[in-house]
PDB file of C-alpha atoms in Angstrom:
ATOM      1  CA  UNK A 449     161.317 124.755  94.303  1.00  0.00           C
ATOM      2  CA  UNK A 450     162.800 121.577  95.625  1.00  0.00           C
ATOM      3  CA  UNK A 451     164.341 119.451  92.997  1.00  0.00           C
ATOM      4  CA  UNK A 452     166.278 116.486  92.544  1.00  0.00           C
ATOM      5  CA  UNK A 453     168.569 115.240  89.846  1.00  0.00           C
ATOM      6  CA  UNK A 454     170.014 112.290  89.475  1.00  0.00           C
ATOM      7  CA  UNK A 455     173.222 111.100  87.048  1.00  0.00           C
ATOM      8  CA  UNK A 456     172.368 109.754  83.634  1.00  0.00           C
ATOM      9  CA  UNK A 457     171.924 106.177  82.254  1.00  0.00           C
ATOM     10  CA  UNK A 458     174.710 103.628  82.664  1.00  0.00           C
ATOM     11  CA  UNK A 459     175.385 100.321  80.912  1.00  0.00           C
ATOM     12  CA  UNK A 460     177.535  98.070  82.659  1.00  0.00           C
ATOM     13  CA  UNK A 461     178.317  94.288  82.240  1.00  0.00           C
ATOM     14  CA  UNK A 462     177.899  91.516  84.952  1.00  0.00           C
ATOM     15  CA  UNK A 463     180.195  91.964  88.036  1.00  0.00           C
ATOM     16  CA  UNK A 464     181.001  95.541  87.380  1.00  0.00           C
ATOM     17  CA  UNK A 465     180.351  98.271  90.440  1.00  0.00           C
ATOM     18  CA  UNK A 466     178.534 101.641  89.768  1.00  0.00           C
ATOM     19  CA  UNK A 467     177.363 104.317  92.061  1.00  0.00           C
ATOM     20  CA  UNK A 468     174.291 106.652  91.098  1.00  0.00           C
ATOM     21  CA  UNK A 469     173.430 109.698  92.278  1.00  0.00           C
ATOM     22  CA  UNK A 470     170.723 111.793  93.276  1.00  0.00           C
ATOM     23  CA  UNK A 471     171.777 115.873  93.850  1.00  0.00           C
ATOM     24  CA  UNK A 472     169.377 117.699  95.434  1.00  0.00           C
ATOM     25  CA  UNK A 473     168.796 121.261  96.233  1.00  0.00           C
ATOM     26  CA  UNK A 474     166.692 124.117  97.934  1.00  0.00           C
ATOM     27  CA  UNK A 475     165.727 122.294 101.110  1.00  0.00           C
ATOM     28  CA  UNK A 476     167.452 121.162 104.228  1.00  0.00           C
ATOM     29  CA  UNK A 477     169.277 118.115 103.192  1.00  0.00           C
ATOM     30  CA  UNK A 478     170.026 116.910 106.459  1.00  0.00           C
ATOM     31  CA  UNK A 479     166.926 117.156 107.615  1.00  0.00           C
ATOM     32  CA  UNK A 480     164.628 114.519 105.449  1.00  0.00           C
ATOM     33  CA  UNK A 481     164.842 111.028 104.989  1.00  0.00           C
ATOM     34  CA  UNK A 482     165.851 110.383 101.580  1.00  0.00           C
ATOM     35  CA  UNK A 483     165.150 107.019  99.632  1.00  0.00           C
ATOM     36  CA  UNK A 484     165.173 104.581  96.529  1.00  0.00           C
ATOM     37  CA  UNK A 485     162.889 102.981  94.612  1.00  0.00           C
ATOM     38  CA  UNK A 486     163.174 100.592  91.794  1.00  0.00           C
ATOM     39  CA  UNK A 487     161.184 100.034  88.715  1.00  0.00           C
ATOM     40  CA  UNK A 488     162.114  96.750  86.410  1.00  0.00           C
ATOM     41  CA  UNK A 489     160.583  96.960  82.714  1.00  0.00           C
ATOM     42  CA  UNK A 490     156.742  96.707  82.590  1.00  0.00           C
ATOM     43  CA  UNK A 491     156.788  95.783  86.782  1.00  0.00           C
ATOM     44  CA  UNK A 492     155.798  97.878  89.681  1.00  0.00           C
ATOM     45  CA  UNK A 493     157.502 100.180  92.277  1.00  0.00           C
ATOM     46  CA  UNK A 494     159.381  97.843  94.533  1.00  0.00           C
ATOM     47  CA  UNK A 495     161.021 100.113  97.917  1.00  0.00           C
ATOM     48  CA  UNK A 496     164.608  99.361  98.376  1.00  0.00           C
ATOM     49  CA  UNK A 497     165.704 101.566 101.351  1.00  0.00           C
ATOM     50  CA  UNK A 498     166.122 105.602 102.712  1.00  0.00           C
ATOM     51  CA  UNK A 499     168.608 106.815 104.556  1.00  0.00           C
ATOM     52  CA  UNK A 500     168.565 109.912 107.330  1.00  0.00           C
ATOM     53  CA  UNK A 501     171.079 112.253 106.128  1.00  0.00           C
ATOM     54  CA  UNK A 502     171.870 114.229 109.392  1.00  0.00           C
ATOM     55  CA  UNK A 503     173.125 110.935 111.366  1.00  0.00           C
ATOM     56  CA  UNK A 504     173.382 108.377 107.961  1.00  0.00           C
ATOM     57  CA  UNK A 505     170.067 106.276 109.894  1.00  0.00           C
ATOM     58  CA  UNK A 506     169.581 103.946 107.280  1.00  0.00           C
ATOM     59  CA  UNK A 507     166.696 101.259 106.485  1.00  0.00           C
ATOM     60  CA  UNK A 508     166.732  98.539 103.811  1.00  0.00           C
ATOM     61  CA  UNK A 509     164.450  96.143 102.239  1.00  0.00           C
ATOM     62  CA  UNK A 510     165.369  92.889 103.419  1.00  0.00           C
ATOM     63  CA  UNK A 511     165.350  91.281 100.465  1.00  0.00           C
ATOM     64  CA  UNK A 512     168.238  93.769  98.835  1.00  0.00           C
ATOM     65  CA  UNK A 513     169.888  94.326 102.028  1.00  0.00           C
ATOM     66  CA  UNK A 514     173.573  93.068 101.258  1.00  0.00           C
ATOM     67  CA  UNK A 515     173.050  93.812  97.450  1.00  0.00           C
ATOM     68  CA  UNK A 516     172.957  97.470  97.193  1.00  0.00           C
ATOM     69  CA  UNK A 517     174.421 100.336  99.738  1.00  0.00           C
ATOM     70  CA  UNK A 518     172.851 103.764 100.147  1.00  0.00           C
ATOM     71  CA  UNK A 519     174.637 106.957 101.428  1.00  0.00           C
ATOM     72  CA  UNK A 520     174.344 110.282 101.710  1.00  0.00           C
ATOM     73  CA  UNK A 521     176.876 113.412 101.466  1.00  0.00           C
ATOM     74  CA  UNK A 522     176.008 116.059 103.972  1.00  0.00           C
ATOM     75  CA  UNK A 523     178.293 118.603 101.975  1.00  0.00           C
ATOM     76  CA  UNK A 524     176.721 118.244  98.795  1.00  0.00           C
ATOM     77  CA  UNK A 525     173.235 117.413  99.033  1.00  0.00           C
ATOM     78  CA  UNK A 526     173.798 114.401  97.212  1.00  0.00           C
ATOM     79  CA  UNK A 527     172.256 110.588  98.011  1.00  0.00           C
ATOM     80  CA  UNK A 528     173.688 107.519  96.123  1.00  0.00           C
ATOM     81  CA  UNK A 529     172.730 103.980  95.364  1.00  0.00           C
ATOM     82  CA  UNK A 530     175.870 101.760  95.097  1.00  0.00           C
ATOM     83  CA  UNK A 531     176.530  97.871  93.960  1.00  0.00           C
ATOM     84  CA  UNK A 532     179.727  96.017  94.518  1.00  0.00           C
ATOM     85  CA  UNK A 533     178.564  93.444  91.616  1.00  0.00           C
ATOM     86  CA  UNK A 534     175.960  93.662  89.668  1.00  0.00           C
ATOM     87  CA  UNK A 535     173.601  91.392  88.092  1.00  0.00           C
ATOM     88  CA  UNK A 536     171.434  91.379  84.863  1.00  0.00           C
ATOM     89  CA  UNK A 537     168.840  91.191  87.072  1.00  0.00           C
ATOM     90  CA  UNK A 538     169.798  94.610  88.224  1.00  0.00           C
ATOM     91  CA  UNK A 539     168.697  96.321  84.805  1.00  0.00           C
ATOM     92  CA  UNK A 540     165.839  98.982  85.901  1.00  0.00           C
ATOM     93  CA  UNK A 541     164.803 102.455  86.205  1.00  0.00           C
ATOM     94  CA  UNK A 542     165.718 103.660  89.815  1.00  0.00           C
ATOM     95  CA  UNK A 543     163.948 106.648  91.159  1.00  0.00           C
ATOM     96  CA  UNK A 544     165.631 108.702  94.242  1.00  0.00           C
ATOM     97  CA  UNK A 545     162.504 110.698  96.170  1.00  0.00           C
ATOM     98  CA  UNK A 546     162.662 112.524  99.440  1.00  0.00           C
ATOM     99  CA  UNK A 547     160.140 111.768 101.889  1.00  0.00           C
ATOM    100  CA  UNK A 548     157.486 114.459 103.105  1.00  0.00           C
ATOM    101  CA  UNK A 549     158.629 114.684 107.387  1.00  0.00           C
ATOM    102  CA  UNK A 550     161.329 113.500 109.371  1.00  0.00           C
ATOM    103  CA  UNK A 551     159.747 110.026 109.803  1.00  0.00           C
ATOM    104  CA  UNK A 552     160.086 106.676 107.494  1.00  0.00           C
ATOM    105  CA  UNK A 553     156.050 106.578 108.093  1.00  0.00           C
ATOM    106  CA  UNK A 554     155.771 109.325 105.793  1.00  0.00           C
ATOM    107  CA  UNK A 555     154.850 110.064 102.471  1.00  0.00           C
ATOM    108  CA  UNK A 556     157.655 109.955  98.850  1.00  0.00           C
ATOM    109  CA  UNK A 557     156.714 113.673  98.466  1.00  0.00           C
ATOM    110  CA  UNK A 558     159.221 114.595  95.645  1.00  0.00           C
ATOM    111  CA  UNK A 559     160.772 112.549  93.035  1.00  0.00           C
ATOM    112  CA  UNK A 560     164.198 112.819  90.773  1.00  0.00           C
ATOM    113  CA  UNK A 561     163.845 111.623  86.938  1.00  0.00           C
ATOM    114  CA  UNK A 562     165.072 108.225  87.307  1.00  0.00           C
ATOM    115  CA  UNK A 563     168.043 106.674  86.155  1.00  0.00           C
ATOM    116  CA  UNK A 564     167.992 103.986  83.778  1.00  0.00           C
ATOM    117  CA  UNK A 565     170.680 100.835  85.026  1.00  0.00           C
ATOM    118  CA  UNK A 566     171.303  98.450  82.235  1.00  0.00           C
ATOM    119  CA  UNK A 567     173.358  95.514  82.927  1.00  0.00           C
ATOM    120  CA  UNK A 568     174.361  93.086  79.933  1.00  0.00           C
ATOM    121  CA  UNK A 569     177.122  91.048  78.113  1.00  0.00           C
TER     122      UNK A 569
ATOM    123  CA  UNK B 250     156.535  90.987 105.435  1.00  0.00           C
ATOM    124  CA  UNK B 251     153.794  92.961 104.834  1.00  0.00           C
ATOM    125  CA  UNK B 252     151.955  92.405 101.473  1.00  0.00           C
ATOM    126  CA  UNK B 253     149.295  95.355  99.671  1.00  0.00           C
ATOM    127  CA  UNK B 254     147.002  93.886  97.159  1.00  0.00           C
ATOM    128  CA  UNK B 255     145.971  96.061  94.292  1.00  0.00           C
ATOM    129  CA  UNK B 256     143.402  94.804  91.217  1.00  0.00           C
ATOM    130  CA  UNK B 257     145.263  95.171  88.161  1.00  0.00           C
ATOM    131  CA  UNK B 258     143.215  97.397  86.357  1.00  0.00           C
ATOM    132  CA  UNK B 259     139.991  99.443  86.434  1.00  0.00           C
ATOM    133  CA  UNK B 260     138.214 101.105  83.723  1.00  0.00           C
ATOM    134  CA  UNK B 261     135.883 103.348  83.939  1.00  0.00           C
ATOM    135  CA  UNK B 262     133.880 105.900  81.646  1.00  0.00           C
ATOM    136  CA  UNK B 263     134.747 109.574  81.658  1.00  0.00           C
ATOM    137  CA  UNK B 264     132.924 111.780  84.215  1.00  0.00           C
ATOM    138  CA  UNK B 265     132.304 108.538  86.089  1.00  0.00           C
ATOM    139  CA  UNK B 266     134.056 107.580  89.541  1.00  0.00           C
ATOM    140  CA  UNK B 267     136.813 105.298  89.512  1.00  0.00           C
ATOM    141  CA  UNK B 268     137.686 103.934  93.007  1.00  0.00           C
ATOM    142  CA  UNK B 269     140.955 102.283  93.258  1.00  0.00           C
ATOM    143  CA  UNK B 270     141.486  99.889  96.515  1.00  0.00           C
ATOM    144  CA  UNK B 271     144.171  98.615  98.383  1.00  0.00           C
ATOM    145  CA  UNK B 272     144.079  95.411 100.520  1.00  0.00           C
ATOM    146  CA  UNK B 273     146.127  94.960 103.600  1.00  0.00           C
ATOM    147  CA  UNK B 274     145.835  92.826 107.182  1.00  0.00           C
ATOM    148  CA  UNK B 275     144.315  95.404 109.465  1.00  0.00           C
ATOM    149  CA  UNK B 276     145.683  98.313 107.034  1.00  0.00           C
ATOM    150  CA  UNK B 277     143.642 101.006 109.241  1.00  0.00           C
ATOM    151  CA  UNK B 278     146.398 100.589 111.877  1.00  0.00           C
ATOM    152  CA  UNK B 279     148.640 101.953 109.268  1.00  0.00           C
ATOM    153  CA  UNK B 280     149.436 105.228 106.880  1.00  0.00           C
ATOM    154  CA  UNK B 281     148.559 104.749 103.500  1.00  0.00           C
ATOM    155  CA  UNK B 282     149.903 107.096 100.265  1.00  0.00           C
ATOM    156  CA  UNK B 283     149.004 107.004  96.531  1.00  0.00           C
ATOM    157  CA  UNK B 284     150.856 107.786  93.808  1.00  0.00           C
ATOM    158  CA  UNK B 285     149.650 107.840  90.041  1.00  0.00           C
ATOM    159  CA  UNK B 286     152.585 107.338  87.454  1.00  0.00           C
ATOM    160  CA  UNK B 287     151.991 107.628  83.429  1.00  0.00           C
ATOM    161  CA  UNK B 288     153.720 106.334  81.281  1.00  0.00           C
ATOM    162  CA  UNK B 289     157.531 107.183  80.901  1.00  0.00           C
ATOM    163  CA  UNK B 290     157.286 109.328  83.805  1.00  0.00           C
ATOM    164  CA  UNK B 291     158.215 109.905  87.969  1.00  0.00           C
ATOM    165  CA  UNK B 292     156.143 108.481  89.889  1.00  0.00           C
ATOM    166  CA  UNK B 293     153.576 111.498  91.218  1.00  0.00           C
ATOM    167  CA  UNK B 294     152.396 111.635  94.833  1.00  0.00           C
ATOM    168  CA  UNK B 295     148.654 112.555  95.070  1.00  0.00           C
ATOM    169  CA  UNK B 296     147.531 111.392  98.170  1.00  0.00           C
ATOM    170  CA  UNK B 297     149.316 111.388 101.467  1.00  0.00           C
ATOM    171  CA  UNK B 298     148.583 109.939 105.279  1.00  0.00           C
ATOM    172  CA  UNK B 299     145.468 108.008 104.158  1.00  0.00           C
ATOM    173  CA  UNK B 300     143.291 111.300 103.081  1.00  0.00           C
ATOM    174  CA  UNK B 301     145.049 114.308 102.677  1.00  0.00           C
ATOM    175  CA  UNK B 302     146.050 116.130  99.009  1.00  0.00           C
ATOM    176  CA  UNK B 303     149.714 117.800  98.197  1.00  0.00           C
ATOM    177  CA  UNK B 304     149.057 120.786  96.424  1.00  0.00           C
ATOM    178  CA  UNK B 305     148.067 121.098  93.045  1.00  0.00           C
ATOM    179  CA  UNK B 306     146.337 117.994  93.611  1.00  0.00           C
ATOM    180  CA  UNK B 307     142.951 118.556  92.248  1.00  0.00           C
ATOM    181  CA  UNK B 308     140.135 117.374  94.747  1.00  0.00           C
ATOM    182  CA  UNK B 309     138.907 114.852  92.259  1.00  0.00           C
ATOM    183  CA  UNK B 310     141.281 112.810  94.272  1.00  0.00           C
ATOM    184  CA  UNK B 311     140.726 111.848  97.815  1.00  0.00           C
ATOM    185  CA  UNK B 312     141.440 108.413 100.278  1.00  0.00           C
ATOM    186  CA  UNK B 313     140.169 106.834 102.757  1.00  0.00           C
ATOM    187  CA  UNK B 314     141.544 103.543 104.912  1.00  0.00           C
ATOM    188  CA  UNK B 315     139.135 101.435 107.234  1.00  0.00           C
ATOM    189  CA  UNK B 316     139.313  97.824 108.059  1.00  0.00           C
ATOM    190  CA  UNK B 317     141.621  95.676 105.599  1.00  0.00           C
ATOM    191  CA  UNK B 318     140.600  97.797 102.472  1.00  0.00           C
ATOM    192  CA  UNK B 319     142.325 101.584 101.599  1.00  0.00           C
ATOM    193  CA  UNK B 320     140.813 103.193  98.916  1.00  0.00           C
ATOM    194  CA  UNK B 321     142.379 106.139  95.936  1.00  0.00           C
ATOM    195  CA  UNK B 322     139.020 107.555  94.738  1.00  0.00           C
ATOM    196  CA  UNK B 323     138.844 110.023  91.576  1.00  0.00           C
ATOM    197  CA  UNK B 324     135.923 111.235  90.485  1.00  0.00           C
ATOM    198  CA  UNK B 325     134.741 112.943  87.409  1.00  0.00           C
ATOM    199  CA  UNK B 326     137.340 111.168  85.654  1.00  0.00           C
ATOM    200  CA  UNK B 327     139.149 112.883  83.250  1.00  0.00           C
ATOM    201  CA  UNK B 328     141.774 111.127  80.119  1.00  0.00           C
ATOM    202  CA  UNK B 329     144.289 112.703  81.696  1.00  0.00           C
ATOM    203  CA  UNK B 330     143.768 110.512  84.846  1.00  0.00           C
ATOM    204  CA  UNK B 331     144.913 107.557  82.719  1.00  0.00           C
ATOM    205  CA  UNK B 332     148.085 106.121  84.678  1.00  0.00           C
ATOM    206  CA  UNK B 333     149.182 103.282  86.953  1.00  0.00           C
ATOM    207  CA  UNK B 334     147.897 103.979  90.860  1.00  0.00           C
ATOM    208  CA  UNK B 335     150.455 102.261  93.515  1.00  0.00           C
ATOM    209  CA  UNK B 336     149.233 102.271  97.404  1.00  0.00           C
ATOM    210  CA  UNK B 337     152.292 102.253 100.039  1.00  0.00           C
ATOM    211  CA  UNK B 338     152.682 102.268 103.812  1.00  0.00           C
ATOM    212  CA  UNK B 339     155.129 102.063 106.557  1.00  0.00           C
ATOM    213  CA  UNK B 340     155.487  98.548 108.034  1.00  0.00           C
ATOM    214  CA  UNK B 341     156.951  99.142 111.806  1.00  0.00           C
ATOM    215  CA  UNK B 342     157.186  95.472 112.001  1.00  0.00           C
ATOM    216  CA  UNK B 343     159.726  94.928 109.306  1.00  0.00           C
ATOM    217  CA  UNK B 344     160.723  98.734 109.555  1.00  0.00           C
ATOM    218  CA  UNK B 345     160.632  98.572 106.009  1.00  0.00           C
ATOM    219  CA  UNK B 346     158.256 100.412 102.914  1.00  0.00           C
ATOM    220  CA  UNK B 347     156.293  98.339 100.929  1.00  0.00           C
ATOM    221  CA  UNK B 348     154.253  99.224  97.479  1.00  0.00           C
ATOM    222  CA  UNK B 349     151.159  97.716  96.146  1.00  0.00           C
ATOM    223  CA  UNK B 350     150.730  95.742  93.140  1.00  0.00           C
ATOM    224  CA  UNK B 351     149.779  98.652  91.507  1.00  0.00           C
ATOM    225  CA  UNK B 352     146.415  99.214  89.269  1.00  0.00           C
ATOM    226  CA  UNK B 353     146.222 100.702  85.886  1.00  0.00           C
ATOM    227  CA  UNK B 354     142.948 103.219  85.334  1.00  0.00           C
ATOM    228  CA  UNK B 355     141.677 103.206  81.363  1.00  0.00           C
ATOM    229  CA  UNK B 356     139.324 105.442  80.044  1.00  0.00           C
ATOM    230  CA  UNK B 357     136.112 102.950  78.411  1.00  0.00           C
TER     231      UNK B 357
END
């Protein structure tokens, strides 16, 4: 069975950096786009970006492009979501979820837990 | 960029057909996938490339996408189809993904 797990809940304060991750297992990492997908309290899904493991191909929503960074390690099966600074606006639940095929057109087909980012003072 | 409209919420009595839609400019030119989330939980993917089911997706479920208008249909609702119901597609043009508004189903 395919899984993904991704690190636990942080709580960070304005300005601080943090890198989550998503480890996955029992499929061909390289070989499906990977992505992430945020979730602020009581809003909807909102698509931030995937990223092609095999040659680190990588797609953003415009309107977080700058603000977060997305990688991949080849060697680990493991994607990440990374901020240089973040912002109580940041503060969400952020889902990792590999897509179904080899193209961006396709489907979220499985989904990690979520990780819970809660940035305060 | 490209913008999916969702109603906010649908109810609909048990055994009863609860259609779900999902308004886009000219979103037949375009791939369209559901996913139903309850509460406290991953998002779950139930229909993929406009009409087809993962498995273990019971055939209550099905999709269809013409004109500006893709529709989630479930019928013979169940309690346990209770959940929020987000639309999402591929935009080439802004080679980005976008989500619906998402809709929440309730049980009358």
């Amino acid at each position: 069975e395919v899984q993904l797990v991704q690190s636990g809940a942080e709580v960070r304060e304005p300005g601080e950096s943090l890198k989550i991750s998503c480890k996955t297992s029992r499929y061909s990492f390289n070989s499906y786009w990977i992505g992430w997908v945020r979730q602020k309290p009581g809003k909807g899904l909102e698509w931030m970006g995937i990223i092609y493991p095999d040659d680190s191909d990588t797609r953003y929503s415009p309107s977080l492009q700058g603000q977060v960074t997305i990688s991949a390690d080849k060697s680990i099966s493991t994607a990440y979501l990374q901020w240089g600074s973040l912002q109580a606006s940041d503060t969400a639940m952020y889902y990792c979820a590999r897509l179904r095929g080899s193209y961006p057109v396709s489907a979220f087909e499985i989904w990690g837990q979520g990780t819970m980012v809660t940035v305060s003072s | 960029s490209y913008v999916l409209t969702q109603s906010p919420s649908v109810s609909v009595a048990p055994g009863q057909t609860a259609r779900i839609t999902c308004g886009g400019d000219n979103i037949a030119m375009k791939t369209v996938h559901w996913y139903q989330q309850k509460p406290g939980q991953a998002p779950v993917l139930v229909v993929y490339d406009d009409r087809n089911r993962p498995s273990g997706i019971p055939d209550r479920f099905s999709g269809s996408n013409s004109g500006n208008t893709a529709t989630l249909t479930i019928s013979r609702v169940e309690a346990g189809d209770e959940a929020d119901y987000y639309c999402q597609v591929w935009d080439s043009t802004s080679d980005q993904g976008v989500f619906g508004t998402g809709t929440m189903v309730s049980l009358l």
